[in-house]
PDB file of C-alpha atoms in Angstrom:
ATOM      1  CA  MET A   1      -2.692 174.964  93.714  1.00 91.00           C
ATOM      2  CA  LYS A   2      -4.853 176.175  96.597  1.00 95.00           C
ATOM      3  CA  GLU A   3      -8.305 177.758  96.300  1.00 95.00           C
ATOM      4  CA  ASN A   4      -7.056 181.268  97.131  1.00 95.00           C
ATOM      5  CA  GLU A   5      -4.486 181.134  94.341  1.00 97.00           C
ATOM      6  CA  ILE A   6      -7.128 179.915  91.913  1.00 98.00           C
ATOM      7  CA  THR A   7      -9.624 182.642  92.857  1.00 98.00           C
ATOM      8  CA  LYS A   8      -6.940 185.313  92.415  1.00 98.00           C
ATOM      9  CA  ILE A   9      -6.356 184.121  88.841  1.00 98.00           C
ATOM     10  CA  ILE A  10     -10.115 183.936  88.192  1.00 98.00           C
ATOM     11  CA  VAL A  11     -10.504 187.572  89.289  1.00 98.00           C
ATOM     12  CA  GLU A  12      -7.605 188.683  87.067  1.00 98.00           C
ATOM     13  CA  CYS A  13      -9.098 186.818  84.097  1.00 98.00           C
ATOM     14  CA  ALA A  14     -12.607 188.183  84.680  1.00 98.00           C
ATOM     15  CA  ILE A  15     -11.315 191.747  84.759  1.00 97.00           C
ATOM     16  CA  GLU A  16      -9.350 191.129  81.558  1.00 97.00           C
ATOM     17  CA  VAL A  17     -12.386 189.661  79.775  1.00 98.00           C
ATOM     18  CA  HIS A  18     -14.597 192.562  80.870  1.00 97.00           C
ATOM     19  CA  ARG A  19     -11.995 195.112  79.769  1.00 96.00           C
ATOM     20  CA  VAL A  20     -11.264 193.562  76.373  1.00 97.00           C
ATOM     21  CA  LEU A  21     -14.911 192.925  75.478  1.00 96.00           C
ATOM     22  CA  GLY A  22     -15.792 196.511  76.392  1.00 92.00           C
ATOM     23  CA  GLY A  23     -17.840 195.986  79.526  1.00 88.00           C
ATOM     24  CA  PRO A  24     -21.483 194.962  79.884  1.00 92.00           C
ATOM     25  CA  GLY A  25     -24.017 194.292  77.152  1.00 93.00           C
ATOM     26  CA  LEU A  26     -23.195 190.819  75.849  1.00 96.00           C
ATOM     27  CA  LEU A  27     -24.744 187.444  76.573  1.00 95.00           C
ATOM     28  CA  GLU A  28     -23.485 185.424  79.531  1.00 95.00           C
ATOM     29  CA  CYS A  29     -22.220 182.670  77.212  1.00 95.00           C
ATOM     30  CA  VAL A  30     -19.869 185.134  75.449  1.00 97.00           C
ATOM     31  CA  TYR A  31     -18.221 186.128  78.722  1.00 97.00           C
ATOM     32  CA  GLU A  32     -18.042 182.477  79.778  1.00 97.00           C
ATOM     33  CA  GLU A  33     -16.265 181.429  76.595  1.00 97.00           C
ATOM     34  CA  ALA A  34     -13.746 184.249  76.863  1.00 98.00           C
ATOM     35  CA  LEU A  35     -13.174 183.523  80.560  1.00 98.00           C
ATOM     36  CA  VAL A  36     -12.489 179.852  79.828  1.00 98.00           C
ATOM     37  CA  TRP A  37      -9.998 180.896  77.160  1.00 98.00           C
ATOM     38  CA  GLU A  38      -8.180 183.194  79.620  1.00 98.00           C
ATOM     39  CA  LEU A  39      -8.120 180.597  82.409  1.00 98.00           C
ATOM     40  CA  GLU A  40      -6.826 177.830  80.132  1.00 98.00           C
ATOM     41  CA  ARG A  41      -4.226 180.215  78.710  1.00 97.00           C
ATOM     42  CA  ARG A  42      -2.901 180.519  82.277  1.00 97.00           C
ATOM     43  CA  GLY A  43      -2.655 176.733  82.569  1.00 97.00           C
ATOM     44  CA  LEU A  44      -5.782 176.055  84.625  1.00 98.00           C
ATOM     45  CA  ASN A  45      -8.060 173.085  84.011  1.00 98.00           C
ATOM     46  CA  VAL A  46     -11.617 174.282  83.376  1.00 98.00           C
ATOM     47  CA  LEU A  47     -14.754 172.175  83.046  1.00 97.00           C
ATOM     48  CA  ARG A  48     -17.807 173.881  81.465  1.00 97.00           C
ATOM     49  CA  GLN A  49     -21.472 173.237  82.161  1.00 95.00           C
ATOM     50  CA  VAL A  50     -20.733 170.550  84.751  1.00 94.00           C
ATOM     51  CA  ILE A  51     -23.676 168.281  85.529  1.00 94.00           C
ATOM     52  CA  LEU A  52     -23.952 167.601  89.259  1.00 92.00           C
ATOM     53  CA  PRO A  53     -26.516 164.979  90.311  1.00 92.00           C
ATOM     54  CA  ILE A  54     -28.622 165.925  93.323  1.00 92.00           C
ATOM     55  CA  ARG A  55     -29.099 163.248  95.981  1.00 90.00           C
ATOM     56  CA  TYR A  56     -32.115 163.333  98.271  1.00 92.00           C
ATOM     57  CA  LYS A  57     -32.503 160.745 101.040  1.00 95.00           C
ATOM     58  CA  GLY A  58     -30.498 158.190  99.104  1.00 92.00           C
ATOM     59  CA  ASN A  59     -32.182 158.853  95.758  1.00 95.00           C
ATOM     60  CA  THR A  60     -30.772 160.674  92.752  1.00 93.00           C
ATOM     61  CA  LEU A  61     -33.274 163.303  91.620  1.00 94.00           C
ATOM     62  CA  GLY A  62     -34.190 163.635  87.955  1.00 91.00           C
ATOM     63  CA  HIS A  63     -33.055 167.251  87.615  1.00 92.00           C
ATOM     64  CA  PRO A  64     -29.317 167.711  88.229  1.00 92.00           C
ATOM     65  CA  LEU A  65     -27.560 171.024  88.748  1.00 90.00           C
ATOM     66  CA  LYS A  66     -25.673 172.555  85.867  1.00 93.00           C
ATOM     67  CA  ILE A  67     -22.649 174.487  87.101  1.00 95.00           C
ATOM     68  CA  ASP A  68     -21.180 177.076  84.716  1.00 96.00           C
ATOM     69  CA  LEU A  69     -17.501 176.390  85.439  1.00 98.00           C
ATOM     70  CA  MET A  70     -15.381 174.217  87.705  1.00 98.00           C
ATOM     71  CA  VAL A  71     -11.764 175.366  87.878  1.00 98.00           C
ATOM     72  CA  GLN A  72      -9.044 172.904  88.898  1.00 98.00           C
ATOM     73  CA  ARG A  73     -11.874 170.747  90.334  1.00 97.00           C
ATOM     74  CA  LYS A  74     -11.719 173.047  93.393  1.00 97.00           C
ATOM     75  CA  VAL A  75     -13.542 176.302  92.625  1.00 98.00           C
ATOM     76  CA  LEU A  76     -17.029 176.754  91.181  1.00 98.00           C
ATOM     77  CA  VAL A  77     -17.794 179.796  89.028  1.00 98.00           C
ATOM     78  CA  GLU A  78     -21.273 181.090  88.266  1.00 97.00           C
ATOM     79  CA  ASN A  79     -21.360 183.672  85.477  1.00 96.00           C
ATOM     80  CA  LYS A  80     -24.018 186.346  85.222  1.00 96.00           C
ATOM     81  CA  ALA A  81     -24.592 189.233  82.807  1.00 95.00           C
ATOM     82  CA  THR A  82     -27.233 191.307  84.557  1.00 93.00           C
ATOM     83  CA  ILE A  83     -27.490 194.944  85.542  1.00 89.00           C
ATOM     84  CA  GLN A  84     -28.750 194.087  89.017  1.00 84.00           C
ATOM     85  CA  ASP A  85     -26.845 192.039  91.533  1.00 79.00           C
ATOM     86  CA  ASP A  86     -29.083 189.786  93.546  1.00 83.00           C
ATOM     87  CA  ARG A  87     -27.979 188.118  96.771  1.00 87.00           C
ATOM     88  CA  ILE A  88     -29.822 185.013  95.595  1.00 91.00           C
ATOM     89  CA  PHE A  89     -26.913 184.374  93.189  1.00 94.00           C
ATOM     90  CA  GLN A  90     -24.582 183.987  96.158  1.00 95.00           C
ATOM     91  CA  SER A  91     -27.097 181.866  98.076  1.00 94.00           C
ATOM     92  CA  GLN A  92     -27.519 179.560  95.091  1.00 94.00           C
ATOM     93  CA  LEU A  93     -23.757 179.185  94.745  1.00 96.00           C
ATOM     94  CA  LEU A  94     -23.463 178.330  98.446  1.00 96.00           C
ATOM     95  CA  THR A  95     -26.021 175.552  97.886  1.00 94.00           C
ATOM     96  CA  TYR A  96     -23.996 174.315  94.891  1.00 95.00           C
ATOM     97  CA  LEU A  97     -20.841 174.310  97.026  1.00 96.00           C
ATOM     98  CA  ARG A  98     -22.556 172.287  99.752  1.00 94.00           C
ATOM     99  CA  LEU A  99     -23.936 169.755  97.266  1.00 93.00           C
ATOM    100  CA  SER A 100     -20.572 169.401  95.514  1.00 93.00           C
ATOM    101  CA  ARG A 101     -18.665 169.361  98.827  1.00 93.00           C
ATOM    102  CA  LEU A 102     -16.362 172.121  97.605  1.00 96.00           C
ATOM    103  CA  LYS A 103     -15.220 175.071  99.710  1.00 97.00           C
ATOM    104  CA  VAL A 104     -14.975 178.102  97.414  1.00 98.00           C
ATOM    105  CA  GLY A 105     -16.904 179.623  94.554  1.00 98.00           C
ATOM    106  CA  MET A 106     -17.149 182.894  92.647  1.00 98.00           C
ATOM    107  CA  VAL A 107     -20.163 184.724  91.264  1.00 97.00           C
ATOM    108  CA  LEU A 108     -18.975 186.887  88.368  1.00 97.00           C
ATOM    109  CA  ASN A 109     -21.484 189.422  87.078  1.00 97.00           C
ATOM    110  CA  PHE A 110     -20.212 190.805  83.780  1.00 97.00           C
ATOM    111  CA  GLY A 111     -23.258 193.078  83.536  1.00 95.00           C
ATOM    112  CA  LYS A 112     -21.774 195.665  85.892  1.00 94.00           C
ATOM    113  CA  ARG A 113     -20.109 198.808  84.535  1.00 93.00           C
ATOM    114  CA  LEU A 114     -17.019 198.019  86.621  1.00 94.00           C
ATOM    115  CA  MET A 115     -16.106 194.350  86.913  1.00 96.00           C
ATOM    116  CA  LYS A 116     -14.830 194.824  90.467  1.00 94.00           C
ATOM    117  CA  ASP A 117     -18.446 195.557  91.488  1.00 94.00           C
ATOM    118  CA  GLY A 118     -19.603 192.227  90.042  1.00 95.00           C
ATOM    119  CA  ILE A 119     -17.171 189.895  91.798  1.00 96.00           C
ATOM    120  CA  HIS A 120     -18.411 187.951  94.821  1.00 96.00           C
ATOM    121  CA  ARG A 121     -16.491 185.203  96.607  1.00 97.00           C
ATOM    122  CA  VAL A 122     -18.606 182.569  98.362  1.00 97.00           C
ATOM    123  CA  VAL A 123     -17.248 180.108 100.895  1.00 97.00           C
ATOM    124  CA  ASN A 124     -18.664 176.907 102.336  1.00 94.00           C
ATOM    125  CA  GLY A 125     -17.695 176.264 105.926  1.00 84.00           C
ATOM    126  CA  LEU A 126     -14.415 178.180 106.072  1.00 69.00           C
TER     127      LEU A 126
END
């Protein structure tokens, strides 16, 4: 399955989670758990809280990244539950994509009144 197909399913699942849970107001971990359930229900492999070591000039640093979700080992997902969108979320995800050598990621902000306003696709070198 290609990245575009995966991101389409992620968007569908995020909208479903937001709709069923009644919109914003819950903790990020609640949305994450429900999203994982929806993605796995659709047959996707999902890894949660993935530890990604950071290498610097040949050395592994003592503080690795913790990525919310990795879907099909191809798409990173960062979940948020904030009222405000901040472009730093997308910048951080781009850094995660570069360090993981993956091409596509999604920032999903479940704190927005309409889920469509909280979905941001981030690409690395496409």
